[in-house]
């Protein structure tokens, strides 16, 4: 009896057994009995279907009707039996991890789920894939009557399909560029298979969660990312140095050229100025050279001579002067003895 | 006394009725047996209320739904001698309850037979193919990843069979063997395929060394590019500096030349101008050099002091 599917309600309550060895002998007892029967009657004739459910009513095991949410009646005492299926509720299954407590801050189980999450990739590497399948029951009849243990079946299917899809891809695709494609493909194939098995389920979404290289290999995968960063860093640093040095050098170069140009201007203008002055002077001089010369000479001397600290005027006829010429500030002590005869 | 009798009669009727009526629900199919042997070859699978001979006939129920079979994970060798854990599952149905009842009797028997058949076929198929055929399903091109170099771009080896074909091979072979058991296998799938522990370590090592190669490549690329930029920087620097020097010197040189020309043009007009320039310059130099420290030795023969001795030369 207990192996039968859906065996929950007492079937044909066996009145005989219930009352063997029991002799009714009081009207009170009879009254209680009837009351009890009435209660049983009512309790087994009324049922409620919650808003997210659909009721499936079976009479003697045969499906007769579905029941919408609300309060309903059915034939009592097990003649009609109702099974409630949550068709509106979104259900999900988790693979490779387990949510221990959902909430604002979800808590995940710490146990490893390696047997589910580790799988082979197409290039015969190993990846650690966690994913979630969200689904709904859309056909209660199929859900109840076509497949035994739909949840477990669905789980097996999901694992098989995910591995099929991942097994056709490289480890790189699985970890990075192919994630969305994998999820979409699994969604489609899983739905096909669910239909093939007549599960009455609709796959709403397949979402990949953490997809990682296996624990033992993670460090080296991270190193690749690090190395890539280092490469960018080195290149940027060199570029920055370039951008610092070269513009400054260009500025300095321009400055040098400008300075040279300034020098050039200066030089040429001065030359022109000097030349013009000379020309003018020369022209004047040419008109009376002798006189101009003498004048200029005497003017120069009259300006220069007073500045000299000492002036010694010597007559050419004086000879033998030189050796005794005292220098450095002492007063001249007359003239030196004249050399030899003389005047 | 009469009441008790009536009650007993009712009671007996109930029992008889109970044994004469039975239900079949949507998920069941029923065979009636009499003294252990099936009656006729009728399978009662219409759901609802049914009748039978009380006590004599017995109701044997069989599940009409797709049932589970989950193989134990086994270590199996592939054709290329790789040992892998293979975990398969299957879904099957009792398609012919009469046959099923005769051959297998109940689900225990069925599961055991399915173990034999499915495990056996799986082992055979796996042993006939290389590992890559078991894992891969198609010859698709992997998506481009621009960060990988030519040699690292993973090639997916081309396959001949593929996972799907192998799976169907297992399914078909198993279906043939269950044909006379009253069972229909709907589907067989490889739920999990994994390396055994030792091999896994090797695979990890391979993956690690592969990654290390890529990391090294990135680093050396960084170094190389940085060096190249540094070299460029030094070259450009030298170029700018030297060109600036050249231009500046050219400008200065041109200016000097022009100035010299200008001077020459003025001073070199004639012999007389040269003379005059000489004189002028000497006068200027005289003015500049005589200062408070100078001692002048002058002769009365000179022009300046000529008139010191006489009023006429």
XYZ file of C-alpha atoms in Angstrom:
656
model
C 0.000 0.000 0.000
C 2.715 2.488 0.905
C 4.483 2.239 -2.477
C 1.637 3.790 -4.296
C 2.063 7.269 -5.681
C 0.157 10.049 -3.962
C -0.865 7.793 -1.128
C -1.801 10.363 1.486
C -5.529 10.138 2.210
C -7.105 7.163 3.824
C -8.830 5.265 1.084
C -12.183 3.827 1.891
C -11.962 4.092 5.646
C -12.469 0.602 6.769
C -15.380 0.947 9.088
C -15.426 -2.700 9.834
C -12.006 -2.778 11.359
C -12.592 0.380 13.218
C -15.541 -0.931 15.127
C -14.740 -4.591 15.607
C -14.912 -5.445 19.245
C -16.842 -2.309 19.984
C -20.487 -2.588 20.781
C -22.505 0.623 20.536
C -24.709 0.733 23.552
C -25.559 4.307 24.333
C -27.309 7.044 22.421
C -24.602 9.437 23.514
C -22.043 7.285 21.839
C -24.180 7.092 18.762
C -24.503 10.843 18.761
C -20.750 11.333 19.105
C -20.197 8.860 16.321
C -22.494 10.677 13.984
C -20.890 13.974 14.931
C -17.516 12.554 14.220
C -18.596 11.250 10.862
C -20.122 14.593 9.962
C -16.891 16.354 10.851
C -14.905 13.950 8.761
C -17.275 14.505 5.934
C -16.856 18.252 6.027
C -13.120 18.234 6.509
C -12.533 16.034 3.534
C -14.945 17.906 1.286
C -13.494 21.388 1.541
C -10.120 22.520 0.343
C -8.296 25.746 -0.408
C -6.006 26.522 -3.291
C -3.431 29.251 -2.560
C -2.914 32.102 -5.031
C 0.259 30.733 -6.498
C -1.073 27.216 -6.855
C -3.338 25.230 -9.045
C -5.320 22.315 -7.697
C -5.498 19.036 -9.560
C -8.547 17.019 -8.584
C -8.603 13.274 -9.040
C -11.615 11.065 -8.551
C -10.709 7.498 -7.701
C -7.324 8.329 -9.116
C -8.616 9.747 -12.357
C -7.877 13.342 -13.222
C -11.175 15.185 -13.492
C -10.507 18.874 -13.256
C -8.092 21.638 -12.264
C -9.016 24.125 -9.568
C -8.171 27.805 -9.569
C -7.068 29.580 -6.399
C -9.731 29.897 -3.746
C -12.072 27.786 -1.660
C -13.508 24.700 -3.300
C -15.573 21.615 -2.631
C -14.871 18.097 -3.619
C -16.397 14.740 -2.985
C -15.467 13.804 0.540
C -13.981 10.852 2.262
C -11.262 10.311 -0.246
C -13.476 9.846 -3.246
C -11.936 12.909 -4.717
C -8.398 13.865 -3.917
C -6.691 17.170 -4.641
C -3.014 17.782 -5.313
C -1.767 21.340 -5.243
C 0.943 22.427 -7.621
C 2.737 25.806 -7.276
C 2.507 27.032 -10.835
C 3.056 30.708 -10.219
C 5.970 30.381 -7.870
C 9.392 30.797 -9.393
C 11.515 27.866 -8.384
C 15.215 27.551 -8.593
C 17.975 25.042 -8.308
C 21.531 25.880 -7.428
C 24.525 24.030 -8.750
C 28.025 24.128 -7.297
C 26.996 26.158 -4.283
C 24.168 26.461 -1.831
C 22.464 29.475 -0.358
C 22.188 28.897 3.321
C 20.257 31.978 4.238
C 18.846 34.307 1.672
C 18.366 37.926 2.560
C 19.816 41.338 2.139
C 23.174 39.732 2.836
C 22.933 36.235 1.486
C 24.859 33.598 3.339
C 26.342 30.764 1.297
C 27.310 27.372 2.497
C 31.004 26.791 2.974
C 30.956 23.171 1.986
C 32.696 22.404 -1.247
C 30.494 21.308 -4.080
C 33.361 20.252 -6.263
C 31.665 17.188 -7.565
C 29.030 19.331 -9.149
C 31.048 22.379 -10.068
C 34.286 20.949 -11.475
C 33.993 20.028 -15.097
C 36.106 19.413 -18.155
C 36.436 22.016 -20.856
C 36.858 21.366 -24.530
C 40.622 21.758 -24.353
C 40.684 19.189 -21.545
C 41.285 21.718 -18.821
C 39.210 21.907 -15.656
C 36.867 24.723 -14.715
C 34.839 25.426 -11.594
C 31.375 26.485 -12.682
C 28.517 27.547 -10.429
C 25.123 28.226 -11.869
C 21.464 28.664 -11.106
C 18.423 27.463 -13.019
C 15.190 29.327 -12.524
C 12.057 27.571 -13.659
C 8.326 27.298 -13.238
C 5.788 24.524 -13.371
C 3.574 25.356 -16.312
C 1.730 22.083 -16.898
C 0.570 20.580 -13.607
C -0.795 17.457 -15.236
C 2.491 16.590 -16.860
C 4.389 17.572 -13.773
C 2.403 15.183 -11.619
C 1.766 12.257 -13.871
C 4.555 11.833 -16.434
C 7.779 11.758 -14.543
C 8.564 10.378 -11.136
C 10.624 12.755 -9.028
C 10.678 15.698 -11.361
C 13.050 17.805 -9.254
C 15.809 15.222 -9.229
C 15.316 14.508 -12.888
C 15.575 18.174 -13.685
C 18.758 18.401 -11.663
C 20.349 15.544 -13.517
C 19.357 17.088 -16.810
C 20.792 20.469 -15.879
C 24.123 19.008 -14.915
C 24.336 16.929 -18.050
C 23.472 19.826 -20.339
C 25.832 22.284 -18.669
C 28.659 19.821 -19.017
C 27.825 19.225 -22.646
C 28.012 22.918 -23.402
C 31.102 23.622 -21.328
C 32.772 20.558 -22.771
C 32.675 22.162 -26.168
C 34.466 25.329 -25.160
C 37.969 26.398 -24.228
C 38.845 27.324 -20.673
C 39.238 30.932 -21.744
C 35.799 31.059 -23.244
C 34.309 29.591 -20.107
C 36.089 32.033 -17.847
C 35.634 35.182 -19.863
C 34.143 35.770 -23.266
C 31.753 32.844 -23.565
C 29.743 33.129 -20.358
C 26.620 34.627 -21.812
C 26.641 32.290 -24.757
C 26.950 29.279 -22.493
C 24.055 30.372 -20.296
C 21.810 31.016 -23.286
C 22.650 27.721 -24.912
C 22.041 25.753 -21.736
C 18.705 27.498 -21.364
C 17.587 26.440 -24.831
C 18.836 22.868 -24.627
C 17.524 22.339 -21.131
C 14.084 23.439 -22.234
C 14.196 21.034 -25.161
C 15.140 18.189 -22.895
C 12.525 19.153 -20.309
C 9.940 19.016 -23.040
C 11.266 15.719 -24.298
C 10.962 14.197 -20.848
C 7.451 15.692 -20.484
C 8.262 17.351 -17.201
C 5.777 20.190 -17.578
C 8.496 22.664 -16.588
C 9.466 25.905 -18.219
C 13.026 27.084 -17.935
C 12.890 30.765 -17.133
C 16.565 31.547 -16.925
C 19.960 29.994 -16.556
C 22.491 32.225 -14.858
C 26.164 31.484 -14.441
C 27.440 32.537 -11.047
C 31.079 32.233 -10.112
C 33.099 30.689 -12.878
C 36.661 30.139 -11.800
C 39.673 28.069 -12.518
C 40.012 25.321 -9.938
C 41.371 26.329 -6.551
C 44.831 24.905 -7.088
C 45.287 26.860 -10.282
C 43.665 30.131 -9.277
C 46.900 31.734 -8.180
C 48.534 31.348 -11.555
C 45.453 32.653 -13.323
C 45.538 35.684 -11.089
C 49.175 36.116 -11.884
C 48.345 36.377 -15.536
C 46.023 39.251 -14.757
C 48.669 40.803 -12.596
C 51.293 40.424 -15.278
C 49.005 42.054 -17.776
C 48.576 44.956 -15.410
C 52.292 45.188 -14.875
C 52.801 45.351 -18.585
C 50.395 48.238 -18.898
C 52.035 49.936 -15.962
C 55.519 49.674 -17.413
C 54.408 50.982 -20.749
C 52.533 53.846 -19.169
C 55.467 54.807 -17.004
C 57.788 54.914 -19.995
C 55.242 56.909 -21.936
C 54.862 59.338 -19.053
C 58.610 59.838 -18.863
C 58.649 60.526 -22.576
C 55.848 63.021 -22.230
C 57.685 64.761 -19.477
C 61.097 65.012 -21.102
C 60.401 65.702 -24.728
C 58.116 68.712 -24.510
C 60.471 70.325 -22.065
C 63.392 69.695 -24.385
C 61.437 71.196 -27.229
C 60.801 74.265 -25.134
C 64.428 74.601 -24.272
C 65.358 74.167 -27.896
C 63.076 76.940 -28.939
C 64.514 79.097 -26.239
C 68.051 78.512 -27.493
C 67.057 79.428 -31.000
C 65.301 82.538 -29.821
C 68.320 83.524 -27.843
C 70.479 83.116 -30.903
C 68.078 85.178 -32.895
C 68.245 87.844 -30.242
C 72.004 87.783 -30.366
C 71.886 88.055 -34.141
C 69.636 91.030 -34.086
C 71.770 92.686 -31.490
C 74.979 92.072 -33.331
C 73.800 93.227 -36.697
C 72.086 96.285 -35.387
C 75.071 97.289 -33.382
C 77.285 96.778 -36.398
C 74.986 98.886 -38.486
C 74.943 101.535 -35.802
C 78.698 101.527 -35.493
C 79.144 101.628 -39.241
C 76.730 104.477 -39.668
C 78.482 106.485 -36.979
C 81.868 105.820 -38.571
C 80.624 106.793 -41.967
C 79.303 110.069 -40.710
C 82.491 110.772 -38.850
C 84.635 109.845 -41.769
C 82.675 112.050 -44.064
C 83.204 115.004 -41.786
C 86.818 114.084 -41.313
C 87.409 113.825 -45.046
C 86.543 117.429 -45.485
C 89.414 118.593 -43.214
C 91.530 115.595 -42.282
C 94.639 117.264 -40.770
C 92.811 119.595 -38.528
C 90.284 116.981 -37.462
C 92.976 114.549 -36.612
C 94.918 117.012 -34.508
C 91.791 118.132 -32.747
C 90.708 114.653 -31.919
C 94.121 113.737 -30.646
C 94.352 116.717 -28.359
C 90.824 116.173 -27.111
C 91.573 112.603 -26.266
C 94.684 113.462 -24.383
C 93.038 116.231 -22.474
C 90.446 113.783 -21.320
C 92.734 110.871 -20.604
C 95.792 112.526 -19.128
C 94.145 114.057 -16.083
C 93.003 110.620 -15.011
C 96.500 109.191 -14.867
C 97.955 109.065 -11.411
C 101.436 110.246 -12.346
C 102.714 111.960 -15.385
C 106.397 112.223 -16.019
C 107.437 114.533 -18.772
C 110.835 113.731 -20.045
C 112.915 115.624 -22.482
C 114.502 113.470 -25.168
C 117.902 115.041 -24.640
C 118.007 113.723 -21.194
C 119.791 110.432 -21.128
C 120.406 107.720 -18.655
C 117.197 108.162 -16.806
C 115.661 104.859 -16.930
C 117.293 102.555 -14.356
C 116.607 104.814 -11.396
C 112.981 105.452 -12.036
C 111.249 104.777 -8.736
C 107.793 103.336 -8.960
C 104.980 102.924 -6.554
C 103.975 106.170 -4.963
C 107.270 107.722 -3.661
C 107.914 111.274 -4.820
C 110.327 111.737 -7.583
C 113.563 112.990 -6.234
C 114.541 115.405 -8.853
C 116.104 114.362 -11.959
C 118.693 111.684 -12.179
C 122.284 112.544 -12.977
C 122.610 113.190 -16.608
C 124.654 110.688 -18.533
C 128.106 111.712 -19.468
C 128.667 115.164 -20.874
C 125.718 116.924 -22.138
C 124.559 120.393 -21.952
C -29.403 -9.965 18.524
C -30.814 -9.197 15.159
C -28.999 -5.873 15.184
C -25.719 -7.569 15.718
C -26.410 -9.915 12.871
C -27.318 -7.095 10.528
C -24.240 -5.262 11.621
C -22.062 -8.296 10.996
C -23.637 -8.762 7.605
C -22.977 -5.161 6.674
C -19.485 -5.523 7.962
C -18.862 -8.600 5.797
C -20.361 -6.844 2.794
C -17.993 -3.970 3.300
C -15.012 -6.245 3.320
C -16.088 -7.983 0.180
C -16.787 -4.692 -1.503
C -13.437 -3.386 -0.454
C -11.723 -6.275 -2.120
C -13.798 -6.061 -5.279
C -13.113 -2.478 -6.080
C -9.846 -0.754 -6.696
C -8.605 2.504 -8.108
C -5.982 3.204 -10.667
C -4.548 6.693 -10.652
C -3.035 8.657 -13.481
C 0.482 7.543 -12.734
C -0.193 3.850 -12.474
C -0.855 0.859 -14.645
C -2.236 -2.345 -13.223
C -2.105 -6.043 -13.940
C -4.474 -8.408 -12.255
C -3.024 -11.673 -11.136
C -4.862 -14.742 -10.008
C -2.933 -17.082 -7.812
C 0.243 -15.474 -8.898
C -0.367 -15.597 -12.636
C -1.474 -12.702 -14.781
C -4.967 -12.811 -16.204
C -5.079 -12.465 -19.917
C -2.805 -9.844 -21.363
C -4.776 -6.843 -20.421
C -3.031 -3.922 -18.798
C -5.406 -1.648 -16.982
C -4.105 1.864 -17.272
C -7.284 3.894 -17.514
C -7.464 5.863 -14.327
C -10.479 5.598 -12.118
C -12.547 2.975 -10.367
C -12.313 -0.635 -11.471
C -13.731 -3.989 -10.426
C -12.248 -7.377 -9.929
C -13.002 -10.644 -8.303
C -12.626 -10.150 -4.584
C -9.887 -11.990 -2.763
C -9.045 -14.199 -5.629
C -7.598 -11.609 -7.893
C -4.717 -9.388 -6.776
C -3.839 -5.928 -7.985
C -0.268 -5.412 -9.144
C 0.610 -1.842 -9.614
C 3.351 -0.468 -11.851
C 4.416 3.092 -12.229
C 3.477 4.493 -15.590
C 5.813 7.437 -15.373
C 9.382 7.898 -16.454
C 11.516 6.433 -13.718
C 15.010 7.264 -12.544
C 18.135 5.293 -12.979
C 21.382 6.726 -11.669
C 24.525 4.778 -12.267
C 27.284 4.746 -9.753
C 30.235 6.789 -10.816
C 32.809 4.477 -12.299
C 36.431 4.806 -13.187
C 36.616 3.987 -16.844
C 39.499 3.987 -19.274
C 39.187 5.698 -22.621
C 40.739 4.421 -25.782
C 43.750 6.687 -25.271
C 44.280 5.200 -21.834
C 42.983 8.110 -19.815
C 41.167 7.139 -16.661
C 38.094 9.179 -15.962
C 35.175 9.148 -13.567
C 31.971 8.742 -15.520
C 28.605 9.241 -13.895
C 25.621 8.488 -16.084
C 21.922 8.720 -15.525
C 18.994 7.392 -17.470
C 15.254 7.697 -17.639
C 13.140 4.690 -18.491
C 9.593 3.477 -18.505
C 7.727 0.259 -18.014
C 6.383 -0.070 -21.506
C 5.028 -3.572 -21.219
C 3.972 -4.398 -17.681
C 3.181 -8.013 -18.465
C 6.634 -8.644 -19.851
C 8.151 -6.607 -17.107
C 6.274 -8.599 -14.509
C 7.405 -11.863 -15.980
C 11.017 -10.979 -16.560
C 11.862 -8.555 -13.791
C 9.045 -8.877 -11.304
C 9.617 -5.500 -9.606
C 11.669 -2.371 -9.616
C 14.560 -3.826 -7.677
C 15.027 -6.380 -10.375
C 14.723 -3.730 -13.025
C 17.298 -1.449 -11.453
C 19.764 -4.286 -11.178
C 19.328 -5.246 -14.809
C 19.631 -1.642 -15.870
C 22.844 -1.370 -13.863
C 24.272 -4.272 -15.819
C 23.111 -3.073 -19.179
C 23.828 0.621 -18.883
C 27.109 0.324 -17.041
C 28.224 -2.252 -19.559
C 27.302 -0.194 -22.600
C 28.845 2.926 -21.107
C 32.068 1.138 -20.400
C 32.177 -0.238 -23.920
C 31.542 3.062 -25.621
C 34.014 4.991 -23.494
C 36.699 2.391 -24.111
C 36.170 2.712 -27.839
C 36.817 6.432 -28.013
C 39.446 8.966 -27.043
C 38.810 11.277 -24.129
C 38.361 14.313 -26.313
C 35.519 12.590 -28.165
C 33.732 11.999 -24.883
C 34.030 15.587 -23.767
C 33.470 17.555 -26.934
C 30.309 17.586 -28.958
C 31.100 19.598 -32.048
C 33.847 21.101 -34.119
C 32.961 24.665 -33.408
C 35.544 27.447 -33.554
C 36.363 28.932 -30.187
C 35.554 32.604 -29.732
C 38.359 35.036 -30.392
C 40.249 36.359 -27.421
C 42.391 39.255 -28.448
C 44.626 39.155 -25.429
C 46.110 35.831 -26.379
C 49.029 35.486 -28.715
C 49.051 33.214 -31.731
C 50.484 30.169 -30.017
C 48.282 30.532 -26.996
C 45.066 30.766 -28.903
C 43.559 27.514 -27.878
C 42.785 25.236 -30.673
C 39.983 22.822 -30.125
C 41.111 19.573 -31.635
C 38.816 18.407 -34.375
C 36.739 15.435 -33.359
C 35.183 12.659 -35.317
C 32.445 11.386 -33.071
C 31.696 13.667 -30.210
C 29.809 13.345 -27.005
C 26.368 13.293 -28.579
C 27.090 10.427 -30.920
C 28.678 8.398 -28.181
C 25.690 9.012 -25.990
C 23.343 7.852 -28.699
C 25.500 4.821 -29.225
C 25.069 3.886 -25.572
C 21.354 4.583 -25.744
C 20.732 2.516 -28.818
C 22.752 -0.431 -27.618
C 21.011 -0.365 -24.270
C 17.604 -0.065 -25.868
C 18.241 -3.164 -27.893
C 19.070 -5.099 -24.813
C 15.998 -3.994 -22.919
C 13.614 -4.756 -25.750
C 12.522 -8.056 -24.318
C 12.265 -6.861 -20.755
C 9.195 -4.692 -21.107
C 11.315 -1.621 -20.511
C 11.806 1.364 -22.728
C 14.826 3.561 -22.106
C 13.949 7.127 -22.908
C 17.316 8.754 -22.480
C 20.838 8.160 -21.278
C 23.199 11.032 -20.534
C 26.662 11.550 -19.198
C 25.926 13.511 -16.101
C 29.537 13.981 -15.056
C 32.883 13.290 -16.595
C 35.953 14.062 -14.528
C 39.576 13.185 -14.235
C 40.634 10.820 -11.502
C 42.602 12.390 -8.701
C 46.119 11.678 -9.970
C 45.387 12.840 -13.444
C 43.755 15.931 -12.065
C 46.997 16.951 -10.429
C 48.811 16.609 -13.713
C 46.189 18.666 -15.445
C 46.508 21.344 -12.814
C 50.259 21.401 -13.303
C 49.807 21.771 -17.020
C 47.329 24.586 -16.555
C 49.671 26.338 -14.142
C 52.635 26.165 -16.443
C 50.511 27.372 -19.340
C 49.432 30.377 -17.323
C 52.956 31.057 -16.191
C 54.064 31.177 -19.782
C 51.427 33.722 -20.578
C 52.335 35.794 -17.525
C 55.986 35.769 -18.499
C 55.095 36.820 -21.970
C 53.086 39.754 -20.709
C 55.903 40.861 -18.464
C 58.543 40.685 -21.147
C 56.252 42.488 -23.554
C 55.943 45.234 -21.003
C 59.677 45.451 -20.555
C 60.306 45.451 -24.256
C 57.814 48.121 -25.040
C 59.039 50.281 -22.172
C 62.616 49.965 -23.395
C 61.571 50.863 -26.874
C 59.825 53.973 -25.655
C 62.819 54.921 -23.533
C 65.095 54.532 -26.539
C 62.760 56.619 -28.617
C 62.749 59.222 -25.936
C 66.529 59.439 -25.878
C 66.747 59.572 -29.618
C 64.164 62.291 -29.904
C 65.851 64.207 -27.109
C 69.200 64.120 -28.835
C 67.632 65.107 -32.065
C 65.899 68.112 -30.589
C 68.947 69.269 -28.698
C 71.348 68.905 -31.580
C 69.046 70.543 -34.044
C 68.539 73.446 -31.717
C 72.270 73.815 -31.301
C 72.783 73.730 -35.054
C 70.112 76.305 -35.726
C 71.357 78.608 -32.999
C 74.917 78.434 -34.172
C 73.876 79.015 -37.750
C 71.974 82.070 -36.726
C 74.848 83.370 -34.702
C 77.295 82.659 -37.473
C 75.162 84.406 -40.058
C 74.819 87.378 -37.789
C 78.523 87.552 -37.136
C 79.223 87.372 -40.833
C 76.767 90.059 -41.621
C 78.117 92.296 -38.894
C 81.623 91.791 -40.135
C 80.506 92.656 -43.583
C 78.809 95.783 -42.406
C 81.918 96.874 -40.541
C 84.199 96.107 -43.439
C 81.984 97.996 -45.792
C 82.285 101.062 -43.621
C 85.883 100.835 -42.559
C 87.307 99.485 -45.774
C 86.036 102.086 -48.190
C 89.486 103.324 -49.050
C 93.006 103.543 -47.746
C 92.161 106.802 -46.090
C 89.215 105.334 -44.286
C 91.351 102.489 -43.012
C 93.825 105.018 -41.722
C 91.123 107.009 -40.049
C 89.684 103.918 -38.456
C 93.083 103.066 -37.105
C 93.428 106.500 -35.589
C 89.931 106.548 -34.191
C 90.306 103.201 -32.560
C 93.606 104.160 -30.999
C 92.119 107.281 -29.513
C 89.251 105.308 -28.071
C 91.570 102.748 -26.611
C 93.673 105.471 -25.027
C 90.639 106.953 -23.373
C 89.615 103.604 -22.064
C 92.935 102.385 -20.751
C 94.230 105.382 -18.849
C 92.890 105.266 -15.347
C 93.803 106.146 -11.820
C 96.526 103.547 -11.611
C 98.380 104.550 -14.743
C 101.751 106.237 -14.835
C 102.429 108.047 -18.069
C 105.844 108.651 -19.420
C 105.632 111.456 -21.870
C 108.169 113.046 -24.129
C 108.351 116.724 -24.850
C 108.843 115.729 -28.416
C 105.345 114.556 -28.627
C 102.589 116.606 -29.977
C 100.968 117.293 -26.668
C 103.872 118.710 -24.829
C 105.520 120.304 -27.848
C 104.619 123.762 -26.781
C 105.945 123.166 -23.285
C 109.447 124.315 -24.266
C 108.683 126.800 -26.951
C 105.713 128.548 -28.223
C 106.533 127.597 -31.702
C 107.788 124.206 -32.912
